[in-house]
CSV table of N, CA and C in Angstrom, one decimal:
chain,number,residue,atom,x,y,z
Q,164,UNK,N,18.4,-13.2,-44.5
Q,164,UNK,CA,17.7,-12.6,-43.4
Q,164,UNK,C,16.3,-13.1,-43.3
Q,165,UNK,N,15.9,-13.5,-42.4
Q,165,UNK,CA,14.6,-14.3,-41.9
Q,165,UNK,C,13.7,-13.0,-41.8
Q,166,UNK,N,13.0,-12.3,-42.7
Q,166,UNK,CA,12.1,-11.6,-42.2
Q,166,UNK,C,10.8,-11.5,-41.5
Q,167,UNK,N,10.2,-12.9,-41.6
Q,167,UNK,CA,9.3,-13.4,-40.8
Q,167,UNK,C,8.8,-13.1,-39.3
Q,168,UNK,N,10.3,-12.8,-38.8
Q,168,UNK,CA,10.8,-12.8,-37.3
Q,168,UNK,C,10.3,-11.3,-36.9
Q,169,UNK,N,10.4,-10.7,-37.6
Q,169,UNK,CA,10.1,-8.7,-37.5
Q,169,UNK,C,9.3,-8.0,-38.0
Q,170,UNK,N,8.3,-9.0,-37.8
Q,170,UNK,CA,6.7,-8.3,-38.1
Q,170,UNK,C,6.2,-7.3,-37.2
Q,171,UNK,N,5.7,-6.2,-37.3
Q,171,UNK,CA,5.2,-5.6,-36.2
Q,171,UNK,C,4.0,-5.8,-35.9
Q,172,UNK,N,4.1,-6.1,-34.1
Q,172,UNK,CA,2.9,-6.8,-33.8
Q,172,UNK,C,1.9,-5.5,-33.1
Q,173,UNK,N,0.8,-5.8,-33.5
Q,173,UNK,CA,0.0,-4.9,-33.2
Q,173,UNK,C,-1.2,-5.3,-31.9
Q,174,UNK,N,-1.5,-4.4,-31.2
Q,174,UNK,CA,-2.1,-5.2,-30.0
Q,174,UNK,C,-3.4,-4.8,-30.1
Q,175,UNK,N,-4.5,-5.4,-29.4
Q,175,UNK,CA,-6.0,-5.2,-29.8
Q,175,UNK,C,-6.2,-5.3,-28.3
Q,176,UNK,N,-7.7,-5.1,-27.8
Q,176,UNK,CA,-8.3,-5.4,-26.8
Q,176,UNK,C,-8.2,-6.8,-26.2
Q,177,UNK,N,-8.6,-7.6,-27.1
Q,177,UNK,CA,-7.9,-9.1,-26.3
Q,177,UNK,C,-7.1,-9.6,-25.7
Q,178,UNK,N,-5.9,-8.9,-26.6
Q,178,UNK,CA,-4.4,-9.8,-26.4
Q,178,UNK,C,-3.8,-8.4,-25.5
Q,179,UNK,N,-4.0,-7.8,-25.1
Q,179,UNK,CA,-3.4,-6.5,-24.3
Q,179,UNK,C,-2.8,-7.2,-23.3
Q,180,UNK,N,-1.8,-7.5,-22.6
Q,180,UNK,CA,-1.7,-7.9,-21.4
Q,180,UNK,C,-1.6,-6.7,-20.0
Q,181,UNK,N,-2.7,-6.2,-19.8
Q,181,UNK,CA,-2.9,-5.4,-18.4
Q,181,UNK,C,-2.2,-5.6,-17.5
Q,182,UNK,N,-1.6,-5.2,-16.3
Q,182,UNK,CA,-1.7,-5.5,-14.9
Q,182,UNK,C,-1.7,-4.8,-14.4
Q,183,UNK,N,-1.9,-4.9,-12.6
Q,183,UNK,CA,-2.0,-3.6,-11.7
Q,183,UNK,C,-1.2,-3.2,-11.0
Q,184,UNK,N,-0.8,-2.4,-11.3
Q,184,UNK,CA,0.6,-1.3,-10.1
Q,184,UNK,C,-0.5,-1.0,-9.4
Q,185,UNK,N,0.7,-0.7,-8.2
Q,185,UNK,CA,0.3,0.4,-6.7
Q,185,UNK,C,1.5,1.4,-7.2
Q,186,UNK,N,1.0,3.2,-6.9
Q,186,UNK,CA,1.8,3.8,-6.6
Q,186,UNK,C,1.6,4.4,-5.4
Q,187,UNK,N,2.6,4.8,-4.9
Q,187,UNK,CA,2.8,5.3,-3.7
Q,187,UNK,C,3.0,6.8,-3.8
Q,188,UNK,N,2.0,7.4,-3.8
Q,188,UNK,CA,2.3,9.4,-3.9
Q,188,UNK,C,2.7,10.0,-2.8
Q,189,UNK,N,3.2,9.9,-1.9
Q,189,UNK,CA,4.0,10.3,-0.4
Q,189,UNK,C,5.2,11.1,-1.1
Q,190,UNK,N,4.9,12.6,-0.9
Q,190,UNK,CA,6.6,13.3,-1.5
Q,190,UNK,C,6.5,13.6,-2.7
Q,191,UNK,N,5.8,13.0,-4.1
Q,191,UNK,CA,6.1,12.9,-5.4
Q,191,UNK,C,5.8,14.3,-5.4
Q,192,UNK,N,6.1,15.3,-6.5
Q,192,UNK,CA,5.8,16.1,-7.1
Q,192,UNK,C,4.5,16.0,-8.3
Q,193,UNK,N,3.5,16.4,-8.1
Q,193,UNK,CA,2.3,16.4,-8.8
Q,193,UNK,C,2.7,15.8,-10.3
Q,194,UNK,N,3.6,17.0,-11.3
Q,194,UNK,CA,3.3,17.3,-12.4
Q,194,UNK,C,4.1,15.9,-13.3
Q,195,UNK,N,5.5,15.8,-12.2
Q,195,UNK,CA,6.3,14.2,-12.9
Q,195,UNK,C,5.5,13.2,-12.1
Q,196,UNK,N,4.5,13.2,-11.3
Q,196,UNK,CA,4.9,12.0,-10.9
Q,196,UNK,C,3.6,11.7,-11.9
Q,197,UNK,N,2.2,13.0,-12.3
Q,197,UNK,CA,1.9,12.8,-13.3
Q,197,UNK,C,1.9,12.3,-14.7
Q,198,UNK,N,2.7,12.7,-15.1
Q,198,UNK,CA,3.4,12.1,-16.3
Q,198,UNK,C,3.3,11.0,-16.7
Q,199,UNK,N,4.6,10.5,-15.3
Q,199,UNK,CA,4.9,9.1,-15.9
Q,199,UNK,C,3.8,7.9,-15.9
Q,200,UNK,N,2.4,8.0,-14.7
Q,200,UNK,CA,1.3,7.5,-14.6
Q,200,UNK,C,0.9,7.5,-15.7
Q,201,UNK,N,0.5,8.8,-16.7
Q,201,UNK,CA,-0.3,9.2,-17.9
Q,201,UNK,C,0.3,8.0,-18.8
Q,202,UNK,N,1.9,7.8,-18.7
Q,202,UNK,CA,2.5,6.8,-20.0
Q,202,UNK,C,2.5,5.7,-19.4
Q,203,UNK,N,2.2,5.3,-18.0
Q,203,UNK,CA,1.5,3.5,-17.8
Q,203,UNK,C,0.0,3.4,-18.0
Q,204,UNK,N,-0.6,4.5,-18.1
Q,204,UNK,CA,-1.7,4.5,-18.4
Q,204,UNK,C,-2.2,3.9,-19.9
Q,205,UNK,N,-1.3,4.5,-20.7
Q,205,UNK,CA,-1.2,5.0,-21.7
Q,205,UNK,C,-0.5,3.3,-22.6
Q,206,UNK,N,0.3,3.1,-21.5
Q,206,UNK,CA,0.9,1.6,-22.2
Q,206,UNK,C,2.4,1.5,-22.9
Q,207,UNK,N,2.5,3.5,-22.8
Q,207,UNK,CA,3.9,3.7,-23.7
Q,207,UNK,C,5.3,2.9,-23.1
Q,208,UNK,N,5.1,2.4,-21.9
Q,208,UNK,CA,6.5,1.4,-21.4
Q,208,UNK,C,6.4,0.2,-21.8
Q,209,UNK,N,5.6,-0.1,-22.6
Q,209,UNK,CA,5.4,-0.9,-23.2
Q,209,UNK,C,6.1,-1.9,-24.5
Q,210,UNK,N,6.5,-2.6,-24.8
Q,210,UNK,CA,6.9,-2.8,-26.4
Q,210,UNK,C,6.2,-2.8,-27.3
Q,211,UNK,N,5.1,-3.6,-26.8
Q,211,UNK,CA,3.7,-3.2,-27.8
Q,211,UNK,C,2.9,-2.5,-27.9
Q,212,UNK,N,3.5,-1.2,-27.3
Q,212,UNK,CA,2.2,0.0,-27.6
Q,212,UNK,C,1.8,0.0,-28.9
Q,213,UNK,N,0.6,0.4,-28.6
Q,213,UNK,CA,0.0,0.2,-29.7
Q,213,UNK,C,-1.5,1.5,-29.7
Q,214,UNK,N,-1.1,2.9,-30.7
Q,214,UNK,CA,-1.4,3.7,-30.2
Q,214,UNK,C,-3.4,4.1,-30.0
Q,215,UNK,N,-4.0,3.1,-30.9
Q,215,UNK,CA,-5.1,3.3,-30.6
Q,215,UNK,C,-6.2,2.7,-30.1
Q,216,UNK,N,-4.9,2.0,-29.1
Q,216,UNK,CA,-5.6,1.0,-28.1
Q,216,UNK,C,-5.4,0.8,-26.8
Q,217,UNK,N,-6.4,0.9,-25.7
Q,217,UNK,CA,-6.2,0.5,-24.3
Q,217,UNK,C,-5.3,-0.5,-24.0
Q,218,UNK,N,-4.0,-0.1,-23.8
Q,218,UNK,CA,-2.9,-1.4,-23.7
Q,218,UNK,C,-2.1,-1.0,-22.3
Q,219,UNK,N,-2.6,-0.1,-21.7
Q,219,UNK,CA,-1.9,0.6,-20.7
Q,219,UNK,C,-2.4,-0.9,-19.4
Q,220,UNK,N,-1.3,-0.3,-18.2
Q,220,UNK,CA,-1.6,-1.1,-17.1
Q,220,UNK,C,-2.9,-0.1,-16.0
Q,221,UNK,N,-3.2,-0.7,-14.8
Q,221,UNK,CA,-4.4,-0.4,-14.4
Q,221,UNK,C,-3.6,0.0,-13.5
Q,222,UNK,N,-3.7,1.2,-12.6
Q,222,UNK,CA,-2.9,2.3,-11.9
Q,222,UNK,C,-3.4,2.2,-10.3
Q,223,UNK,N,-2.8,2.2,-9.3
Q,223,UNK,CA,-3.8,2.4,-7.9
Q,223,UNK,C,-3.4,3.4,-7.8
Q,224,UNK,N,-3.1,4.8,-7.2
Q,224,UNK,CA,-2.6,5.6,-6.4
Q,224,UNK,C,-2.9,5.6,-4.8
Q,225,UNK,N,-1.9,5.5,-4.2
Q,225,UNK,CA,-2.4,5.9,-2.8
Q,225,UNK,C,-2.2,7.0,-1.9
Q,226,UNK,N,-2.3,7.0,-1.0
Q,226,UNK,CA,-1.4,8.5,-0.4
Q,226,UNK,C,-1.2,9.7,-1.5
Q,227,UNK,N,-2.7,9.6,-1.8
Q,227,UNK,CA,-2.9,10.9,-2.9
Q,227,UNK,C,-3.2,12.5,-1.9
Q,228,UNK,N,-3.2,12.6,-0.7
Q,228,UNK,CA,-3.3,13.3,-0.2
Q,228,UNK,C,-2.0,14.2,0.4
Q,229,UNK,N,-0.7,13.1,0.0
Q,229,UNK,CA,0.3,13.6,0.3
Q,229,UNK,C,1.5,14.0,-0.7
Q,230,UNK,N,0.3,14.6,-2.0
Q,230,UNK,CA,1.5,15.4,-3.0
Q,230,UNK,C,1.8,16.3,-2.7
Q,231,UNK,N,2.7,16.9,-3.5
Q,231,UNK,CA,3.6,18.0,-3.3
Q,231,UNK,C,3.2,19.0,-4.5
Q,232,UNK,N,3.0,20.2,-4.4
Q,232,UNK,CA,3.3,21.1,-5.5
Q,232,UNK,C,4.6,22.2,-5.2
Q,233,UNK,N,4.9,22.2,-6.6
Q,233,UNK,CA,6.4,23.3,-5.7
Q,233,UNK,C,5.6,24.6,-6.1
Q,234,UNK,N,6.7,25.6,-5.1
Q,234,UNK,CA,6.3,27.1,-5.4
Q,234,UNK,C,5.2,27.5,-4.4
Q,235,UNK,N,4.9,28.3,-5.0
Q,235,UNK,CA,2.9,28.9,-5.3
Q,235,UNK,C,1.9,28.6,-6.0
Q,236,UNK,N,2.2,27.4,-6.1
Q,236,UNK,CA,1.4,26.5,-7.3
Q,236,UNK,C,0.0,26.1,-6.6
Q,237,UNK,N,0.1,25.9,-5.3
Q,237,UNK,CA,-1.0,25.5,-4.7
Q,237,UNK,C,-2.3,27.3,-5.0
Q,238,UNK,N,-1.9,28.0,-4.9
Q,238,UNK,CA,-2.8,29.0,-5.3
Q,238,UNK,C,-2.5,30.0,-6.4
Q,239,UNK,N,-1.5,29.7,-7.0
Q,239,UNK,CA,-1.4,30.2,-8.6
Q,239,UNK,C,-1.8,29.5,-9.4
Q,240,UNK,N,-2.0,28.4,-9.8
Q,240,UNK,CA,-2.1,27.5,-10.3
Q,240,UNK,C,-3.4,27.6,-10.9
Q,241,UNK,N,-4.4,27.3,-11.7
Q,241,UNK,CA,-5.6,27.8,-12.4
Q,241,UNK,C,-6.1,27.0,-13.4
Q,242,UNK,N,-6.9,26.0,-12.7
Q,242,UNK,CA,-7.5,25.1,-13.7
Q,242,UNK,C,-8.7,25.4,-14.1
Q,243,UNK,N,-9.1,24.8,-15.5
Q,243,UNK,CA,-10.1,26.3,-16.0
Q,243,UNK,C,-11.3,24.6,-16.4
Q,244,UNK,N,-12.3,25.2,-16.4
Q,244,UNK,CA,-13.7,24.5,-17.2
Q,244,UNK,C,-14.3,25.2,-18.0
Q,245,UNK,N,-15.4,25.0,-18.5
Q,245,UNK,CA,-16.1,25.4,-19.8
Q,245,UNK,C,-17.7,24.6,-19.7
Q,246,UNK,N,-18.7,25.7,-19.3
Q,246,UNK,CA,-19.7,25.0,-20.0
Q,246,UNK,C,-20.4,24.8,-21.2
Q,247,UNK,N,-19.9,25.6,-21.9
Q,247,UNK,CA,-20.0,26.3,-23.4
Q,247,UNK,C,-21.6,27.2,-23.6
Q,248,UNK,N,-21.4,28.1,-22.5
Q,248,UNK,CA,-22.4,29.1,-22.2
Q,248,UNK,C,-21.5,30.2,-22.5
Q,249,UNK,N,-21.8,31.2,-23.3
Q,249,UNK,CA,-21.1,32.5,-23.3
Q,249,UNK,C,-21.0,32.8,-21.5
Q,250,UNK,N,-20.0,33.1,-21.2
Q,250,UNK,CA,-19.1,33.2,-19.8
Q,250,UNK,C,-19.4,32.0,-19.2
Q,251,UNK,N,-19.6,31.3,-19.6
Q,251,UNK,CA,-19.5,30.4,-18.7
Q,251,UNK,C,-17.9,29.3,-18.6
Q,252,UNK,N,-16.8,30.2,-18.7
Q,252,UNK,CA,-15.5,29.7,-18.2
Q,252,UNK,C,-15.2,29.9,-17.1
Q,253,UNK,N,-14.8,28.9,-16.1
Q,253,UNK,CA,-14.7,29.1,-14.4
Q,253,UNK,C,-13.1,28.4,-14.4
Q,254,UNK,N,-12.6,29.0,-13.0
Q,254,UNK,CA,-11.8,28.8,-13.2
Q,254,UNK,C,-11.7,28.0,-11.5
Q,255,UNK,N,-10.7,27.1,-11.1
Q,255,UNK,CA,-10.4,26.9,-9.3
Q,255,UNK,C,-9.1,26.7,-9.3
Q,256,UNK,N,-8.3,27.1,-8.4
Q,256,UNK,CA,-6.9,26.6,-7.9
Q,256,UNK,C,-6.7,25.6,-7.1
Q,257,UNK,N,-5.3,25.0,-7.4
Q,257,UNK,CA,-5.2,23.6,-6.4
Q,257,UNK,C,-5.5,23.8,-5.7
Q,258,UNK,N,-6.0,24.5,-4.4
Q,258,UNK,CA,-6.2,24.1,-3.2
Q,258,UNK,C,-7.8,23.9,-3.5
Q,259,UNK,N,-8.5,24.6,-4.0
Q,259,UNK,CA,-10.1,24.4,-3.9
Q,259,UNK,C,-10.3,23.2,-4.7
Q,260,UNK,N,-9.2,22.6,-5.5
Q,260,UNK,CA,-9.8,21.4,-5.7
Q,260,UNK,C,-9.5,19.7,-5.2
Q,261,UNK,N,-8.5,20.2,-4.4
Q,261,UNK,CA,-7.8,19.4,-3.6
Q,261,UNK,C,-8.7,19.6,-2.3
Q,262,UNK,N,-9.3,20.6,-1.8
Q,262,UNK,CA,-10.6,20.1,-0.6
Q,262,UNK,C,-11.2,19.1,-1.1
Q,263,UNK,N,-12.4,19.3,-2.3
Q,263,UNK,CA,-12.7,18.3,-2.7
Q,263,UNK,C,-12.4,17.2,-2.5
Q,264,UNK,N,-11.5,17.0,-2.8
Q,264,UNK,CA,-10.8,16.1,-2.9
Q,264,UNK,C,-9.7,15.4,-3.8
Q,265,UNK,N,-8.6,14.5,-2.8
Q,265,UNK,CA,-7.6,14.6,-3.6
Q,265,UNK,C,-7.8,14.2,-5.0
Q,266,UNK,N,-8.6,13.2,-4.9
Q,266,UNK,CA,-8.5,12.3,-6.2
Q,266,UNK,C,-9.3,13.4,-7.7
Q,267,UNK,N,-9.9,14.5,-7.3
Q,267,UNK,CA,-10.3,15.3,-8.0
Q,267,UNK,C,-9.1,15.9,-8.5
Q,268,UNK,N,-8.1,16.6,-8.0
Q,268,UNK,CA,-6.9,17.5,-8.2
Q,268,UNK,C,-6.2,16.3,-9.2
Q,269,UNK,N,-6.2,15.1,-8.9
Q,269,UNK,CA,-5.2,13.9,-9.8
Q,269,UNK,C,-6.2,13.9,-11.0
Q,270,UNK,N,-7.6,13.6,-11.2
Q,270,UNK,CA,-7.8,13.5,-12.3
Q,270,UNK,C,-7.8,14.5,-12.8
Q,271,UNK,N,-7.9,16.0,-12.8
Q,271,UNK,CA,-8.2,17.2,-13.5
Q,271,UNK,C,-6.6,16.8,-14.3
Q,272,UNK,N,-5.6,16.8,-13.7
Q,272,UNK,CA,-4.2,16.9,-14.1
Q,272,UNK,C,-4.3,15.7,-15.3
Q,273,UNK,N,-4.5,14.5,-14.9
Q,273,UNK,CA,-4.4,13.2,-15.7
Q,273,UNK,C,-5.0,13.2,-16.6
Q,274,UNK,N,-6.3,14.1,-16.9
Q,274,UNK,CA,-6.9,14.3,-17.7
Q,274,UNK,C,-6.9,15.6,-19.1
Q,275,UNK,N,-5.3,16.1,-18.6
Q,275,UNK,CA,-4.9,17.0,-19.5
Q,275,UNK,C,-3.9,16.2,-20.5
Q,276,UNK,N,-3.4,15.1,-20.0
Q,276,UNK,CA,-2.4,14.5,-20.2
Q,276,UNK,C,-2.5,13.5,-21.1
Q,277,UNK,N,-3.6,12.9,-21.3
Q,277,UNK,CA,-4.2,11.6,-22.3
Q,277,UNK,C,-4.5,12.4,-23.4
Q,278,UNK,N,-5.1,11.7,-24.6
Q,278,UNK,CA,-5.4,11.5,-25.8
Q,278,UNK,C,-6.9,12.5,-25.3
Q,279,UNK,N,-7.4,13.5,-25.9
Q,279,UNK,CA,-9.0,14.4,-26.0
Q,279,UNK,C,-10.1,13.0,-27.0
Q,280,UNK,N,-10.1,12.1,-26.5
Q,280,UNK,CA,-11.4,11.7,-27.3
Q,280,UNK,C,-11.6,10.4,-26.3
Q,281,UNK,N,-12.8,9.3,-26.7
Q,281,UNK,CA,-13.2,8.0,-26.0
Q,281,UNK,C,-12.2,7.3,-25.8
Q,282,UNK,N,-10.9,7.2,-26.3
Q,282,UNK,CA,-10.0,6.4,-25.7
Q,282,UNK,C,-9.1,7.2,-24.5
Q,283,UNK,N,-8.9,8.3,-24.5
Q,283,UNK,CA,-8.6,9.3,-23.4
Q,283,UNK,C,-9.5,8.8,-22.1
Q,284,UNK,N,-11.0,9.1,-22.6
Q,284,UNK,CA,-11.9,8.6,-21.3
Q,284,UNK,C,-12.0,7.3,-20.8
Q,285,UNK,N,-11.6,6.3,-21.6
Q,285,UNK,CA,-11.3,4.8,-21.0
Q,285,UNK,C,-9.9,4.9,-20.7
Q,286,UNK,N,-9.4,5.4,-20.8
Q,286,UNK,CA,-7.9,5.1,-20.0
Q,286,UNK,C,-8.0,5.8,-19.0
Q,287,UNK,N,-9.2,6.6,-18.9
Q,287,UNK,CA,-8.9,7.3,-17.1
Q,287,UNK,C,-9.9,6.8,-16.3
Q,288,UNK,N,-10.3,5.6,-16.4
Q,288,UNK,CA,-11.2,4.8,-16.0
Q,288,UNK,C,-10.1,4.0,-15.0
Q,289,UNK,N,-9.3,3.4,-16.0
Q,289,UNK,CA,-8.4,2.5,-15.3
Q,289,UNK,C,-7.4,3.1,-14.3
Q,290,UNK,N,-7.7,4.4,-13.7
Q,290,UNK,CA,-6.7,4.9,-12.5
Q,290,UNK,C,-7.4,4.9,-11.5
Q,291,UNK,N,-7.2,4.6,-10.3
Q,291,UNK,CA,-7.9,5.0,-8.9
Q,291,UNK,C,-7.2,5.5,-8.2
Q,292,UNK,N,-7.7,6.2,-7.2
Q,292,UNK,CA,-6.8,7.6,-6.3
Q,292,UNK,C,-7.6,7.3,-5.5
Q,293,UNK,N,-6.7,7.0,-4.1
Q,293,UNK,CA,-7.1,7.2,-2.6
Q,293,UNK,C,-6.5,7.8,-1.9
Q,294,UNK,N,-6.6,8.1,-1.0
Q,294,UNK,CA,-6.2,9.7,0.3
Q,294,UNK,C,-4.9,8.5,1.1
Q,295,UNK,N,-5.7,7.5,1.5
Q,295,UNK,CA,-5.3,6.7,2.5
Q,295,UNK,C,-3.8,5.4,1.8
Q,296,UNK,N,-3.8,5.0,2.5
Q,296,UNK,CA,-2.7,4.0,2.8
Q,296,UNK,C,-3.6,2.6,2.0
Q,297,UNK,N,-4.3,2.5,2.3
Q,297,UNK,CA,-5.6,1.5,2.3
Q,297,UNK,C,-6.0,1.1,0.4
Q,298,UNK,N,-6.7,0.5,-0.1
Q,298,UNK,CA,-7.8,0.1,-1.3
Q,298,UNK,C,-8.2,-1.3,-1.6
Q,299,UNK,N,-9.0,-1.5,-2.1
Q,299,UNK,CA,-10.1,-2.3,-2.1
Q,299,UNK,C,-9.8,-3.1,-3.9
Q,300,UNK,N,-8.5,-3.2,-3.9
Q,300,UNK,CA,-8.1,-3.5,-5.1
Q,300,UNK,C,-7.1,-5.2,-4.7
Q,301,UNK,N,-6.9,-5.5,-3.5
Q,301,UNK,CA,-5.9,-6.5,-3.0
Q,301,UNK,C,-6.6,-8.0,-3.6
Q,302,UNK,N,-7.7,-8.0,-4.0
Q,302,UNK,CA,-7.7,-9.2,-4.7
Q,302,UNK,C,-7.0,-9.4,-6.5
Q,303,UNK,N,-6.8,-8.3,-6.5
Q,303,UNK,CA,-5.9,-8.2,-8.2
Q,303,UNK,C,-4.5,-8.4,-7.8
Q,304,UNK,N,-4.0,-8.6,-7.0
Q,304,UNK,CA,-2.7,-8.8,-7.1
Q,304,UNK,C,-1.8,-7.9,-7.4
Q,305,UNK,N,-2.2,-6.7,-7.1
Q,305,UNK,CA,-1.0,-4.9,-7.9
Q,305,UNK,C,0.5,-5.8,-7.3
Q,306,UNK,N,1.2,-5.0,-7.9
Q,306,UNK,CA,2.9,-5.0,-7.9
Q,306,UNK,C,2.5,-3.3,-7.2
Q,307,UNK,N,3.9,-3.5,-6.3
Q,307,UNK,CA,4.1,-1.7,-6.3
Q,307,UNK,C,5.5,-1.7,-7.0
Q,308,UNK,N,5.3,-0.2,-7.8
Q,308,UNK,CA,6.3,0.3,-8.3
Q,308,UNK,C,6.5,1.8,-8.0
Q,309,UNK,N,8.1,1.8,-8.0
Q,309,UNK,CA,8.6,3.1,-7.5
Q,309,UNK,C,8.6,4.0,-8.9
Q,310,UNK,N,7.9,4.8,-8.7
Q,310,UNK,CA,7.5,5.7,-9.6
Q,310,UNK,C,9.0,6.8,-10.1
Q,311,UNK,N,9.9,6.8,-9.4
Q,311,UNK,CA,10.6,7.4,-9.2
Q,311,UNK,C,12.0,6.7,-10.5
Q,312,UNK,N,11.8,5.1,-11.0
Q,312,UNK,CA,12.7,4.0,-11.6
Q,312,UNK,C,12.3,4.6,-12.8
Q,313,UNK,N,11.3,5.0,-13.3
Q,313,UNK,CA,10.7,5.0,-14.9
Q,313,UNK,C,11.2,6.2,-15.0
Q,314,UNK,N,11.2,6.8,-16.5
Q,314,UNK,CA,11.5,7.7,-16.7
Q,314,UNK,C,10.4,8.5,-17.7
């Protein structure tokens, strides 16, 4: 047996190979369609993930204005902050953060979902969220993928 052949390869900054998806959020459900974003983010569809390294692909979202939450989730729902002032925990519901704006409501979520330290914060660098149909990303060449194929 050739063991040579079955080294595990480990990926670094350089050799990452990136690319850019379009998703299309028309219909999705917030919390999966979250998810699976978090693990292309993340790079986990990957063969060479490689866990403590930016290997993930670079995300567009569009039609971020047309998710879905099921239920009562739009005003049950309770996303909390911290300024680390005694009381100073606040809390807002999806809809007050979704005025804002949509792309606010996608990172609060996407940002539960990554790694808590500087590689968490660089992988949420590489997502963009727009309301519209539209982005200013068409010189990268995105692929769209149906978010719905991954699991």
């Amino acid at each position: 047996m050739n063991t040579l052949s079955y080294k595990t390869v480990s990926v670094n900054k350089e050799t990452a190979q990136k690319e850019w998806v379009v998703i299309d959020a028309t219909g999705q459900t917030l919390g999966r369609m979250s998810s699976k974003v978090a693990k292309l983010l993340r790079g986990k569809y990957k063969p060479s993930f490689t866990p403590h390294v930016d290997c993930g692909d670079n995300v567009i979202i569009i039609n971020a204005d047309k998710v879905e939450l099921t239920g009562n989730k739009w005003n049950d729902r309770v996303y909390l902050r911290y300024s680390g002032y005694p009381g100073g925990q606040r809390g807002t519901t999806a809809t007050e953060l979704f005025a804002k704006g949509p792309d606010r409501l996608l990172r609060k979520v996407m940002k539960g979902m990554l790694p808590k330290n500087k590689l968490g914060d660089a992988i949420l660098k590489n997502m963009y969220v727009y309301a519209g149909e539209s982005h200013p990303h068409e010189a990268q060449k995105p692929t769209k993928l149906d978010i719905n194929t991954l699991k």
